[in-house]
Short mmCIF file of C-alpha atoms in Angstrom, two decimals:
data_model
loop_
_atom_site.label_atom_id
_atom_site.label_comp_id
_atom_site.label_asym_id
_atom_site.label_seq_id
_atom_site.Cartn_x
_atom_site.Cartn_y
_atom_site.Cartn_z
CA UNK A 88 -7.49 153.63 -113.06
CA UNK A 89 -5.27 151.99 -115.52
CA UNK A 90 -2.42 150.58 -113.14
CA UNK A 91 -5.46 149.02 -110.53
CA UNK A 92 -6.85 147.12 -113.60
CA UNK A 93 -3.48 145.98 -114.80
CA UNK A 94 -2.99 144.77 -111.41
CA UNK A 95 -6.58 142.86 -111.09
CA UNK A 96 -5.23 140.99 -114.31
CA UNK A 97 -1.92 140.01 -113.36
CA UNK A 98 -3.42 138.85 -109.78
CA UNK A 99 -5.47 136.92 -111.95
CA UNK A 100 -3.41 135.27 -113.90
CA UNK A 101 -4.62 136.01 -117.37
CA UNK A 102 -2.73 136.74 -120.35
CA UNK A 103 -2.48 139.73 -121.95
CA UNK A 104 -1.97 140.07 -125.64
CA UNK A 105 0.81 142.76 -125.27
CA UNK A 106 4.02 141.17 -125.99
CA UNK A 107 4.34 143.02 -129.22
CA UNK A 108 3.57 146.27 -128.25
CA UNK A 109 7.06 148.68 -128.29
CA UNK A 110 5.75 151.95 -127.24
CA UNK A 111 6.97 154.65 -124.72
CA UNK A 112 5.01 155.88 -121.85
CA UNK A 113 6.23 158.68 -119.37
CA UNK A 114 5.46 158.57 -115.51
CA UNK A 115 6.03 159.97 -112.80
CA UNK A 116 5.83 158.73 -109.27
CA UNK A 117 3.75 160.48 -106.55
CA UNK A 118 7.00 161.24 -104.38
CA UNK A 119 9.01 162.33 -107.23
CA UNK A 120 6.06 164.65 -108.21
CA UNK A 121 5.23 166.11 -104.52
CA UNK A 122 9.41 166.73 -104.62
CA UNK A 123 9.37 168.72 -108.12
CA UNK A 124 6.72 170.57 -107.17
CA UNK A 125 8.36 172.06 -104.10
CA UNK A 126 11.10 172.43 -105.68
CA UNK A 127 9.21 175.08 -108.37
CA UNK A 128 7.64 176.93 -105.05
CA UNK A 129 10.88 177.12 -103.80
CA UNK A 130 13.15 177.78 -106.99
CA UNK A 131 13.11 181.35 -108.84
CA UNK A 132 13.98 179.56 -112.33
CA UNK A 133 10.55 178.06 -112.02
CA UNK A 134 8.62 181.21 -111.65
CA UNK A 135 6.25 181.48 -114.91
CA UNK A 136 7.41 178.29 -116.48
CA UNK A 137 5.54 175.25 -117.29
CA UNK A 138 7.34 171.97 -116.76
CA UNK A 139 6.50 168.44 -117.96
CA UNK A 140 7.72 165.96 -115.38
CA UNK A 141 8.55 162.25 -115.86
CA UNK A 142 10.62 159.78 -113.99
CA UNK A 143 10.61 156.74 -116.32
CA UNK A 144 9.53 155.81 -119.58
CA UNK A 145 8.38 152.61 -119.85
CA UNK A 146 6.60 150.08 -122.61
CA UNK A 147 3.38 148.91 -121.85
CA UNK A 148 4.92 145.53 -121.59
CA UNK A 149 7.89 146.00 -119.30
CA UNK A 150 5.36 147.83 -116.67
CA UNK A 151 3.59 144.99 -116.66
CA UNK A 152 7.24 142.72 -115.93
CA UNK A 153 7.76 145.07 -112.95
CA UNK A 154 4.33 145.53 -111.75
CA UNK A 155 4.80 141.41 -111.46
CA UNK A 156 8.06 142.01 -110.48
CA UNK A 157 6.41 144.08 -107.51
CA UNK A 158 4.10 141.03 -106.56
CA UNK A 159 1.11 142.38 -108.31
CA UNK A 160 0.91 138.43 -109.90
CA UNK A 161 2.52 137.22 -113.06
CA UNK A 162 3.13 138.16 -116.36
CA UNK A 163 2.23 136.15 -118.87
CA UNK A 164 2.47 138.15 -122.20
CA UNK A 165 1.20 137.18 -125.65
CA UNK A 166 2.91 137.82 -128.15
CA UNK A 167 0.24 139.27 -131.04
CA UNK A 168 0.45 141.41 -133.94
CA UNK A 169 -0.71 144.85 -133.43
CA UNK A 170 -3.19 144.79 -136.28
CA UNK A 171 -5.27 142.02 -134.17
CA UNK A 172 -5.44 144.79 -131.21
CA UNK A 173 -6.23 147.63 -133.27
CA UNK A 174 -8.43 146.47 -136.29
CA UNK A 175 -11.40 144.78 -133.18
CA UNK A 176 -10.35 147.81 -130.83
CA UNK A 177 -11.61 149.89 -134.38
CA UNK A 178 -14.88 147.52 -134.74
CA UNK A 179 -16.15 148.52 -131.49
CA UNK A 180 -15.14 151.68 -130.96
CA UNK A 181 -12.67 151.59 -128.71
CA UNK A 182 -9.62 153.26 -130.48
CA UNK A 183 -9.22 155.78 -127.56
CA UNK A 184 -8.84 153.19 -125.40
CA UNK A 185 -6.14 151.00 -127.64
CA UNK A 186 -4.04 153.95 -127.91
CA UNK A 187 -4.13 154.47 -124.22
CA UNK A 188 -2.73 150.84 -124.20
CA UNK A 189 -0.57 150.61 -126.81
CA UNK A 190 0.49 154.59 -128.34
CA UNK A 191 3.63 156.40 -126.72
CA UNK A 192 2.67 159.11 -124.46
CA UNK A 193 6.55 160.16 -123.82
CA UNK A 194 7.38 163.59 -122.41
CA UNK A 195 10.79 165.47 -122.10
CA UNK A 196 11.35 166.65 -118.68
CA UNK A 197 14.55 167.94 -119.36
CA UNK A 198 14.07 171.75 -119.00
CA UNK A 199 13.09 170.93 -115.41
CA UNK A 200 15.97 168.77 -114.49
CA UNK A 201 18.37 171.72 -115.87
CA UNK A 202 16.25 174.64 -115.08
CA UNK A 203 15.86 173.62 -111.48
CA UNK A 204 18.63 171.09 -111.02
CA UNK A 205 15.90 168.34 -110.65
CA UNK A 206 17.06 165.26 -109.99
CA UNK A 207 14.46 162.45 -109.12
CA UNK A 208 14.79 161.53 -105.74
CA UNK A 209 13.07 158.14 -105.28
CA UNK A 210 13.66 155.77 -107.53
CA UNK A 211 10.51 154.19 -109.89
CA UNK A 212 10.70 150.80 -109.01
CA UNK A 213 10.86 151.79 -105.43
CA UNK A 214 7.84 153.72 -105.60
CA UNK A 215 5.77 151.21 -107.67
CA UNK A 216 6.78 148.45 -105.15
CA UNK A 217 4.93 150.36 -102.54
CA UNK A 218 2.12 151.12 -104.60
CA UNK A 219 1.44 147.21 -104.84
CA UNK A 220 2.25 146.62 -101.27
CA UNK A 221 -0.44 149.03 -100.39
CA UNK A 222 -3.29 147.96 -103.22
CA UNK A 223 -2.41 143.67 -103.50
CA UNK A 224 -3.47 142.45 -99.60
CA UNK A 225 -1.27 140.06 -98.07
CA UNK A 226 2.12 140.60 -100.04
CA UNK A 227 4.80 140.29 -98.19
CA UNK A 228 7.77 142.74 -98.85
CA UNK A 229 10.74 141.60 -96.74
CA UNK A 230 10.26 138.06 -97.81
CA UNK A 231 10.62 139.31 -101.33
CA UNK A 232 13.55 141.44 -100.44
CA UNK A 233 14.98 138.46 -98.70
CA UNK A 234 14.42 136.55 -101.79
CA UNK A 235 16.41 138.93 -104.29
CA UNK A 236 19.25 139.72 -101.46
CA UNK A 237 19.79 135.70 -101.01
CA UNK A 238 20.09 135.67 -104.78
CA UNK A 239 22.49 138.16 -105.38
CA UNK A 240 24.89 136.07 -102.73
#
């Protein structure tokens, strides 16, 4: 998917032209969804509702800074005008595909925080830490917990 390619390229090392972009994109982690979702078996508010979920909303760019952050490689953002994206994206008929990138995709899960006193259990950077431990070989995570803890001293 999306978030296994953006990790190829940061292990890589290449730049992305991405700096620029300033959109919002709505997520939600696999624990946070497996919790919401028991919570509508379980909870008689959620009986014939339909609930959009979301745990973050991120930019394109700043899940890239904490995918790296994560020790799925490095970030190295270009800044680049949007028009240079979209007007080659247009050319070869990839618009789907630049809007997947760069359009907001934001969602209001609201109703099901109130509705069923949701409250996101696991926190996103948490969650996409252990997504890169399990898909980048070889990453160590309690040097790189070490590292932050020594810092903060």
């Amino acid at each position: 998917g999306n978030l296994a390619t953006l990790m190829r390229i940061l292990a890589w090392g290449l730049p992305l032209p991405l700096g620029a972009v300033r959109n919002r994109r709505s997520m939600v982690s696999r624990s946070n969804l497996c919790d919401v979702l028991v919570r509508c078996v379980d909870h008689p508010a959620a009986a014939g509702q339909c609930f959009l979920v979301s745990d973050v909303c991120w930019s394109t760019p700043e899940l890239i800074a904490r995918l790296a952050e994560a020790g799925a490689g490095s970030a190295r953002l270009w800044t680049v005008p949007l028009f240079l994206l979209i007007w080659p994206a247009r050319m070869l008929g990839r618009q789907a595909w630049i809007q997947r990138l760069c359009g907001d995709l934001e969602v209001d899960s609201m109703p099901v925080r109130e509705r069923l006193d949701w409250c996101p259990p696991v926190l996103p950077q948490q969650e996409l830490e252990a997504m890169v431990a399990a898909a980048v070989p070889g990453i160590d995570r309690s040097c790189k917990i070490a590292q932050k803890d020594a810092h903060m001293l």
